[in-house]
Tab-separated table of C-alpha atoms and ligand atoms in Angstrom:
chain	number	residue	atom	x	y	z
A	1	MET	CA	127.023	31.106	11.291
A	2	LYS	CA	126.762	27.960	13.443
A	3	VAL	CA	125.896	24.661	11.772
A	4	LEU	CA	125.027	21.324	13.328
A	5	VAL	CA	126.797	18.544	11.422
A	6	THR	CA	125.325	15.100	12.116
A	7	GLY	CA	127.810	12.381	11.173
A	8	GLY	CA	130.553	15.007	11.311
A	9	ALA	CA	133.235	12.437	12.192
A	10	GLY	CA	132.428	10.303	9.139
A	11	PHE	CA	134.085	10.313	5.728
A	12	ILE	CA	132.177	13.095	3.968
A	13	GLY	CA	131.204	14.808	7.229
A	14	SER	CA	134.796	15.256	8.440
A	15	HIS	CA	135.945	16.763	5.142
A	16	THR	CA	132.973	19.108	5.213
A	17	VAL	CA	133.845	20.219	8.761
A	18	VAL	CA	137.243	21.359	7.439
A	19	ASP	CA	135.620	23.335	4.651
A	20	LEU	CA	133.098	24.932	7.009
A	21	ILE	CA	135.864	26.140	9.326
A	22	GLU	CA	137.920	27.427	6.381
A	23	ASN	CA	134.875	29.471	5.406
A	24	GLY	CA	134.311	30.970	8.857
A	25	ILE	CA	131.365	28.730	9.745
A	26	THR	CA	131.337	27.071	13.201
A	27	PRO	CA	130.521	23.351	13.029
A	28	ILE	CA	128.908	21.519	15.947
A	29	ILE	CA	129.484	17.797	15.406
A	30	VAL	CA	126.890	15.229	16.470
A	31	ASP	CA	128.133	11.674	15.949
A	32	ASP	CA	127.682	8.447	17.915
A	33	PHE	CA	130.830	6.883	16.385
A	34	ARG	CA	129.045	3.694	15.356
A	35	ASN	CA	130.772	3.947	11.991
A	36	SER	CA	133.554	6.448	12.667
A	37	GLU	CA	136.493	6.835	15.034
A	38	LYS	CA	136.990	9.303	17.883
A	39	PHE	CA	140.554	10.067	16.789
A	40	VAL	CA	139.070	11.858	13.766
A	41	LEU	CA	138.107	14.706	16.123
A	42	LYS	CA	141.750	15.147	17.184
A	43	GLN	CA	142.856	15.008	13.558
A	44	LEU	CA	140.290	17.663	12.631
A	45	GLU	CA	141.487	19.945	15.423
A	46	LYS	CA	145.077	19.481	14.265
A	47	LEU	CA	144.151	20.188	10.656
A	48	CYS	CA	141.993	23.220	11.446
A	49	GLY	CA	144.068	24.601	14.348
A	50	THR	CA	140.986	25.124	16.504
A	51	LYS	CA	138.858	23.337	19.111
A	52	ILE	CA	135.744	21.702	17.701
A	53	VAL	CA	132.583	21.146	19.734
A	54	SER	CA	131.225	17.610	19.426
A	55	TYR	CA	128.483	15.506	21.019
A	56	ASN	CA	128.502	11.712	21.216
A	57	ILE	CA	124.791	11.241	20.550
A	58	ASP	CA	122.550	9.168	18.296
A	59	CYS	CA	120.643	11.756	16.308
A	60	CYS	CA	117.498	9.606	16.394
A	61	ASN	CA	117.289	10.509	20.109
A	62	TYR	CA	114.770	13.365	20.179
A	63	GLU	CA	115.315	14.447	23.817
A	64	GLN	CA	119.099	14.598	23.542
A	65	MET	CA	118.945	16.380	20.190
A	66	GLU	CA	116.389	18.828	21.602
A	67	ALA	CA	118.865	19.728	24.353
A	68	ILE	CA	121.552	20.438	21.727
A	69	PHE	CA	119.234	22.573	19.597
A	70	SER	CA	118.259	24.557	22.726
A	71	SER	CA	121.804	25.122	23.969
A	72	GLU	CA	123.687	25.541	20.678
A	73	LYS	CA	120.985	27.388	18.685
A	74	PRO	CA	122.315	26.378	15.251
A	75	ASP	CA	121.494	28.518	12.197
A	76	GLY	CA	121.698	25.506	9.899
A	77	VAL	CA	121.900	21.709	9.870
A	78	ILE	CA	123.823	19.368	7.568
A	79	HIS	CA	122.544	15.830	8.007
A	80	PHE	CA	125.132	13.195	7.043
A	81	ALA	CA	124.479	10.625	9.769
A	82	ALA	CA	123.112	7.482	8.132
A	83	ASP	CA	123.905	3.831	7.577
A	84	LYS	CA	125.251	3.287	4.077
A	85	SER	CA	126.022	-0.349	3.338
A	86	VAL	CA	123.914	-1.681	0.483
A	87	ASN	CA	124.570	-5.337	1.472
A	88	GLU	CA	123.857	-4.809	5.140
A	89	SER	CA	120.605	-3.048	4.281
A	90	VAL	CA	119.401	-6.152	2.441
A	91	GLU	CA	120.185	-8.313	5.500
A	92	ASN	CA	118.863	-5.840	8.066
A	93	PRO	CA	116.338	-3.519	6.391
A	94	LEU	CA	114.717	-2.343	9.629
A	95	LYS	CA	118.018	-0.892	10.815
A	96	TYR	CA	118.090	1.249	7.663
A	97	TYR	CA	114.475	2.342	7.895
A	98	GLN	CA	114.810	3.110	11.596
A	99	ASN	CA	118.134	4.968	11.481
A	100	ASN	CA	118.031	6.700	8.113
A	101	ILE	CA	114.384	7.709	8.099
A	102	GLY	CA	114.087	8.017	11.903
A	103	SER	CA	117.012	10.431	12.208
A	104	LEU	CA	115.638	12.653	9.446
A	105	VAL	CA	112.168	12.761	11.001
A	106	THR	CA	113.691	13.607	14.404
A	107	LEU	CA	115.673	16.477	12.910
A	108	LEU	CA	112.704	17.834	10.951
A	109	ARG	CA	110.554	17.828	14.098
A	110	LEU	CA	113.294	19.883	15.764
A	111	ILE	CA	113.816	22.381	12.945
A	112	GLU	CA	110.060	22.941	12.977
A	113	LYS	CA	110.378	24.137	16.599
A	114	HIS	CA	113.686	25.990	16.470
A	115	PRO	CA	114.783	28.965	14.364
A	116	VAL	CA	116.919	26.965	11.902
A	117	LYS	CA	117.175	28.639	8.503
A	118	SER	CA	118.795	25.996	6.324
A	119	PHE	CA	118.886	22.218	6.104
A	120	VAL	CA	121.233	20.276	3.816
A	121	PHE	CA	120.547	16.578	3.268
A	122	SER	CA	122.969	13.871	2.052
A	123	SER	CA	121.197	12.037	-0.706
A	124	SER	CA	122.701	9.749	-3.309
A	125	CYS	CA	122.690	8.984	-7.006
A	126	THR	CA	121.310	5.634	-5.849
A	127	VAL	CA	117.853	7.273	-6.155
A	128	TYR	CA	118.217	7.059	-9.970
A	129	GLY	CA	118.641	3.249	-9.803
A	130	ASN	CA	119.616	1.947	-13.244
A	131	PRO	CA	118.975	5.069	-15.350
A	132	ASP	CA	117.458	4.914	-18.855
A	133	SER	CA	120.024	7.388	-20.149
A	134	VAL	CA	123.204	9.121	-18.977
A	135	PRO	CA	124.270	11.605	-17.829
A	136	VAL	CA	121.497	11.764	-15.238
A	137	THR	CA	119.967	15.159	-14.524
A	138	GLU	CA	118.051	16.119	-11.419
A	139	LEU	CA	114.893	15.559	-13.481
A	140	SER	CA	115.771	11.973	-14.442
A	141	PRO	CA	113.149	9.594	-13.075
A	142	ILE	CA	113.488	8.069	-9.625
A	143	LYS	CA	113.625	4.319	-10.306
A	144	LYS	CA	112.669	1.410	-8.110
A	145	ALA	CA	115.398	1.082	-5.482
A	146	PHE	CA	117.744	-1.931	-5.564
A	147	SER	CA	118.098	-2.073	-1.793
A	148	PRO	CA	116.538	-0.875	1.464
A	149	TYR	CA	119.471	1.579	1.672
A	150	GLY	CA	118.485	3.090	-1.689
A	151	PHE	CA	114.819	3.085	-0.733
A	152	SER	CA	115.597	4.828	2.570
A	153	LYS	CA	117.190	7.691	0.575
A	154	GLN	CA	114.157	7.906	-1.722
A	155	VAL	CA	111.788	8.008	1.265
A	156	CYS	CA	113.922	10.695	2.930
A	157	GLU	CA	113.808	12.813	-0.235
A	158	GLN	CA	110.011	12.542	-0.374
A	159	CYS	CA	109.798	13.263	3.336
A	160	LEU	CA	111.717	16.523	2.807
A	161	VAL	CA	109.452	17.563	-0.070
A	162	ASP	CA	106.291	16.839	1.951
A	163	PHE	CA	107.702	18.600	5.008
A	164	HIS	CA	108.571	21.645	2.927
A	165	ASN	CA	105.117	21.745	1.327
A	166	SER	CA	103.503	21.735	4.745
A	167	ASN	CA	105.904	24.189	6.330
A	168	PRO	CA	108.045	26.225	3.930
A	169	LYS	CA	109.812	28.331	6.581
A	170	ASN	CA	113.210	26.650	6.068
A	171	SER	CA	115.386	26.442	3.013
A	172	ILE	CA	116.154	22.813	2.164
A	173	ILE	CA	118.877	21.517	-0.145
A	174	LEU	CA	119.183	17.889	-1.226
A	175	LEU	CA	122.617	16.906	-2.516
A	176	ARG	CA	122.750	13.712	-4.576
A	177	TYR	CA	126.306	12.453	-4.234
A	178	PHE	CA	127.849	10.315	-6.918
A	179	ASN	CA	130.820	8.117	-5.839
A	180	PRO	CA	132.883	9.950	-3.208
A	181	ILE	CA	136.563	8.960	-3.106
A	182	GLY	CA	139.951	10.427	-2.157
A	183	ALA	CA	141.093	11.912	1.132
A	184	HIS	CA	142.265	15.268	2.430
A	185	PRO	CA	145.599	16.176	0.735
A	186	SER	CA	147.168	16.524	4.219
A	187	SER	CA	146.492	12.773	4.804
A	188	LEU	CA	145.168	13.678	8.265
A	189	ILE	CA	141.626	12.510	7.489
A	190	GLY	CA	140.147	10.053	4.986
A	191	GLU	CA	137.844	7.079	4.638
A	192	LEU	CA	137.808	4.519	7.484
A	193	PRO	CA	135.742	1.535	6.364
A	194	ILE	CA	134.855	-0.902	9.128
A	195	GLY	CA	135.560	-4.539	8.232
A	196	VAL	CA	135.770	-5.650	4.608
A	197	PRO	CA	135.027	-2.635	2.393
A	198	ASN	CA	132.132	-2.829	-0.078
A	199	ASN	CA	133.297	0.131	-2.107
A	200	LEU	CA	135.866	-0.018	-4.864
A	201	ILE	CA	138.522	2.488	-3.764
A	202	PRO	CA	139.061	1.276	-0.180
A	203	PHE	CA	139.229	-2.250	-1.564
A	204	ILE	CA	141.918	-1.129	-4.020
A	205	THR	CA	143.985	0.730	-1.409
A	206	GLN	CA	143.738	-2.147	1.092
A	207	THR	CA	144.848	-4.585	-1.605
A	208	ALA	CA	147.803	-2.369	-2.539
A	209	ALA	CA	148.689	-2.229	1.182
A	210	GLY	CA	148.578	-6.035	1.470
A	211	VAL	CA	145.520	-6.120	3.754
A	212	ARG	CA	143.462	-7.829	1.016
A	213	GLU	CA	144.792	-10.367	-1.445
A	214	LYS	CA	143.227	-9.080	-4.659
A	215	VAL	CA	140.567	-6.837	-6.149
A	216	VAL	CA	137.791	-8.680	-7.946
A	217	VAL	CA	136.327	-6.627	-10.791
A	218	PHE	CA	132.591	-7.249	-10.675
A	219	GLY	CA	131.914	-8.180	-14.299
A	220	ALA	CA	133.570	-7.305	-17.609
A	221	SER	CA	130.737	-8.020	-20.032
A	222	TYR	CA	128.695	-4.847	-19.576
A	223	ASN	CA	127.900	-2.751	-22.623
A	224	THR	CA	130.698	-0.243	-21.950
A	225	ASN	CA	134.039	0.482	-23.663
A	226	ASP	CA	135.987	-2.140	-21.712
A	227	GLY	CA	133.033	-4.155	-20.390
A	228	THR	CA	133.312	-2.920	-16.782
A	229	CYS	CA	130.858	-0.637	-14.945
A	230	VAL	CA	131.187	3.116	-15.261
A	231	ARG	CA	130.773	5.509	-12.314
A	232	ASP	CA	131.289	9.188	-11.538
A	233	TYR	CA	134.071	9.347	-8.924
A	234	ILE	CA	134.114	12.654	-7.084
A	235	HIS	CA	136.921	13.816	-4.763
A	236	VAL	CA	135.592	14.088	-1.204
A	237	CYS	CA	137.045	17.622	-0.831
A	238	ASP	CA	135.133	18.789	-3.911
A	239	LEU	CA	132.031	17.150	-2.506
A	240	ALA	CA	132.637	18.851	0.872
A	241	LYS	CA	132.800	22.251	-0.835
A	242	SER	CA	129.298	21.808	-2.252
A	243	HIS	CA	127.868	21.888	1.301
A	244	VAL	CA	129.249	25.332	2.120
A	245	LEU	CA	127.913	26.634	-1.196
A	246	ALA	CA	124.556	24.963	-0.500
A	247	LEU	CA	124.326	26.656	2.918
A	248	ASN	CA	125.047	30.065	1.403
A	249	TYR	CA	122.544	29.433	-1.399
A	250	ALA	CA	119.933	28.415	1.186
A	251	LEU	CA	120.465	31.652	3.093
A	252	LYS	CA	120.037	33.718	-0.078
A	253	ASN	CA	116.945	31.717	-1.113
A	254	PRO	CA	114.719	31.399	1.942
A	255	ASN	CA	111.604	29.178	1.951
A	256	ASN	CA	112.994	27.156	-0.929
A	257	ILE	CA	113.707	23.500	-1.689
A	258	ASP	CA	116.187	22.427	-4.343
A	259	THR	CA	118.056	19.288	-5.438
A	260	PHE	CA	121.547	19.093	-6.940
A	261	ASN	CA	123.657	16.334	-8.421
A	262	VAL	CA	127.198	16.449	-7.052
A	263	GLY	CA	129.426	14.618	-9.506
A	264	THR	CA	132.242	15.411	-11.912
A	265	GLY	CA	130.128	14.822	-15.014
A	266	LYS	CA	132.695	12.256	-16.202
A	267	GLY	CA	132.326	8.479	-16.106
A	268	ASP	CA	135.261	6.122	-15.484
A	269	SER	CA	135.193	2.345	-15.731
A	270	VAL	CA	136.467	0.019	-13.008
A	271	LEU	CA	139.449	-0.909	-15.202
A	272	GLU	CA	140.209	2.760	-15.902
A	273	VAL	CA	140.217	3.399	-12.150
A	274	ILE	CA	142.585	0.471	-11.553
A	275	LYS	CA	144.954	1.607	-14.360
A	276	SER	CA	144.936	5.217	-13.092
A	277	PHE	CA	145.621	4.028	-9.549
A	278	GLU	CA	148.587	1.956	-10.737
A	279	LYS	CA	149.997	4.778	-12.853
A	280	ILE	CA	149.683	7.699	-10.420
A	281	ASN	CA	151.055	5.643	-7.526
A	282	SER	CA	153.673	3.726	-9.574
A	283	LEU	CA	152.594	0.299	-8.395
A	284	THR	CA	150.996	-2.866	-9.676
A	285	LEU	CA	147.688	-4.021	-8.292
A	286	ASN	CA	146.663	-7.665	-7.984
A	287	TYR	CA	143.235	-7.894	-9.611
A	288	GLU	CA	141.107	-10.319	-11.573
A	289	ILE	CA	137.814	-10.256	-13.421
A	290	GLY	CA	134.998	-11.938	-11.482
A	291	PRO	CA	131.230	-12.329	-11.813
A	292	LYS	CA	128.828	-9.404	-11.868
A	293	ARG	CA	127.536	-8.113	-8.538
A	294	ALA	CA	123.743	-8.187	-8.180
A	295	GLY	CA	122.109	-4.774	-8.459
A	296	ASP	CA	124.981	-2.905	-10.163
A	297	ALA	CA	123.844	-0.416	-12.812
A	298	PRO	CA	126.169	-0.587	-15.856
A	299	VAL	CA	126.708	3.157	-16.268
A	300	VAL	CA	125.901	6.074	-13.954
A	301	TYR	CA	127.379	9.561	-14.173
A	302	ALA	CA	126.081	13.029	-13.464
A	303	ASP	CA	124.935	15.945	-15.482
A	304	ASN	CA	126.331	18.600	-13.138
A	305	SER	CA	125.272	21.692	-15.088
A	306	TYR	CA	122.611	22.682	-12.526
A	307	ILE	CA	124.955	22.833	-9.529
A	308	LYS	CA	127.595	24.591	-11.638
A	309	LYS	CA	125.111	27.253	-12.636
A	310	LYS	CA	123.193	27.728	-9.381
A	311	LEU	CA	125.886	27.176	-6.740
A	312	ASN	CA	128.881	28.191	-8.839
A	313	TRP	CA	130.447	24.853	-7.856
A	314	SER	CA	132.926	22.955	-9.956
A	315	PRO	CA	135.259	20.086	-9.141
A	316	LYS	CA	138.900	21.023	-8.653
A	317	TYR	CA	140.503	17.581	-8.300
A	318	SER	CA	140.991	14.911	-10.989
A	319	LEU	CA	140.491	11.166	-10.639
A	320	GLU	CA	144.304	10.816	-10.417
A	321	ASP	CA	144.487	13.380	-7.569
A	322	ALA	CA	141.815	11.444	-5.685
A	323	LEU	CA	143.575	8.095	-6.190
A	324	LEU	CA	146.888	9.592	-5.054
A	325	HIS	CA	145.271	11.061	-1.942
A	326	SER	CA	143.448	7.787	-1.169
A	327	TRP	CA	146.720	5.864	-1.346
A	328	ASN	CA	148.624	8.449	0.729
A	329	TRP	CA	145.891	8.196	3.373
A	330	GLN	CA	145.894	4.371	3.348
A	331	GLN	CA	149.638	4.422	4.038
A	332	THR	CA	149.082	6.370	7.281
A	333	LEU	CA	146.773	3.643	8.683
B	410	LIG	C1	127.340	2.399	-3.868
B	410	LIG	C2	125.899	2.762	-3.674
B	410	LIG	C3	125.787	4.269	-3.661
B	410	LIG	C4	126.701	4.874	-2.617
B	410	LIG	C5	128.124	4.417	-2.923
B	410	LIG	C6	129.113	4.959	-1.924
B	410	LIG	C7	123.951	1.702	-4.722
B	410	LIG	C8	123.411	1.039	-5.932
B	410	LIG	N1	125.176	2.167	-4.784
B	410	LIG	O1	127.700	2.836	-5.181
B	410	LIG	O2	124.476	4.650	-3.372
B	410	LIG	O3	126.618	6.256	-2.682
B	410	LIG	O4	128.161	3.001	-2.904
B	410	LIG	O5	128.950	4.396	-0.672
B	410	LIG	O6	123.251	1.802	-3.748
B	410	LIG	N2	133.469	-2.793	-7.791
B	410	LIG	C9	134.293	-3.850	-8.169
B	410	LIG	N3	134.941	-4.540	-7.205
B	410	LIG	C10	134.819	-4.235	-5.865
B	410	LIG	C11	133.988	-3.143	-5.489
B	410	LIG	C12	133.318	-2.452	-6.472
B	410	LIG	O7	134.422	-4.144	-9.354
B	410	LIG	O8	135.424	-4.916	-5.041
B	410	LIG	C13	132.792	-2.004	-8.828
B	410	LIG	C14	131.271	-2.020	-8.727
B	410	LIG	O9	130.735	-3.059	-9.484
B	410	LIG	C15	130.922	-0.646	-9.296
B	410	LIG	C16	132.127	0.216	-8.946
B	410	LIG	O10	133.182	-0.674	-8.642
B	410	LIG	O11	130.834	-0.710	-10.689
B	410	LIG	C17	131.857	1.106	-7.755
B	410	LIG	O12	131.340	0.308	-6.707
B	410	LIG	P1	131.079	0.896	-5.243
B	410	LIG	O13	132.300	1.604	-4.773
B	410	LIG	O14	130.572	-0.235	-4.401
B	410	LIG	O15	129.979	2.007	-5.451
B	410	LIG	P2	128.522	1.908	-6.142
B	410	LIG	O16	127.978	0.532	-6.100
B	410	LIG	O17	128.599	2.603	-7.455
């Protein structure tokens, strides 16, 4: 099986490429490196012991993507390529609508024309907004988005449903990621945030490495055990695995559309993450409690029973494993 992986040099994309190759699937990477580094391709080849085909192309470009579909003839597509900064999306919403929605529409126009059997889309738990109850199931209501980034994911989800209703010849899987963290245990690939990270774990590892002065915990007066926000942190290798299972499920269930939460099912608070990071890596982190960040939901974690049942997926790594791997990776940078 040959699968086009847009955003294949990015954080989740690169880990998924490894899993595809380990499962005998040939990835074709399409990435324009706006938010990833070319050396990731070399690292992937080292890790996988094989050459990997890649194209430096913006996947919004219909003509260039058409040429790749015609020459490579992929059986499936995994679409990771998207902009993902919540803050940036508030400052520059059109970039998010153009790139995130535009790239999906381009790809759907192409899979309509070409014999592609399966399409896997990177969605996010952001579509649930601030949920009324936790854990969130796939049937929990889609809430008003906090940001253009979140709204772009909601629009993309609806776009896939409408596309499928009009043309059910492909099998489409939407994966709603919770908070991806960690790095490959080999420390050859991991997260490479550009500039000051928005997300908690890269901020923690950069602080431990002395790149940042301190971690500011965004609020400690939420209605949670220790007052800090609770999230579902999922190891990126476990998340990667869900894509291979989704592709196989899509092949066995043609003309189908389905949505899965990909999370551990366990919530951890910001302070629990900090304490676990300190313990597993035997170090002390400089942190302080600061004001709340606008738009943060107090508690979000997944009900993952549907993906466990349907895809036979379950997470293998613990929070501690992920925090160890994140720190090991940071030390290689
Ligand atoms: C955000 C996005 C989510 C996306 C994820 C990964 C929203 C609402 N959330 O999730 O869609 O999938 O990023 O890119 O769109 N925190 C601190 N100090 C920091 C950084 C974070 O205390 O310096 C806290 C936050 O308040 C939050 C937790 O750590 O409670 C996780 O934050 P973050 O890593 O930014 O992820 P989310 O906001 O949950």
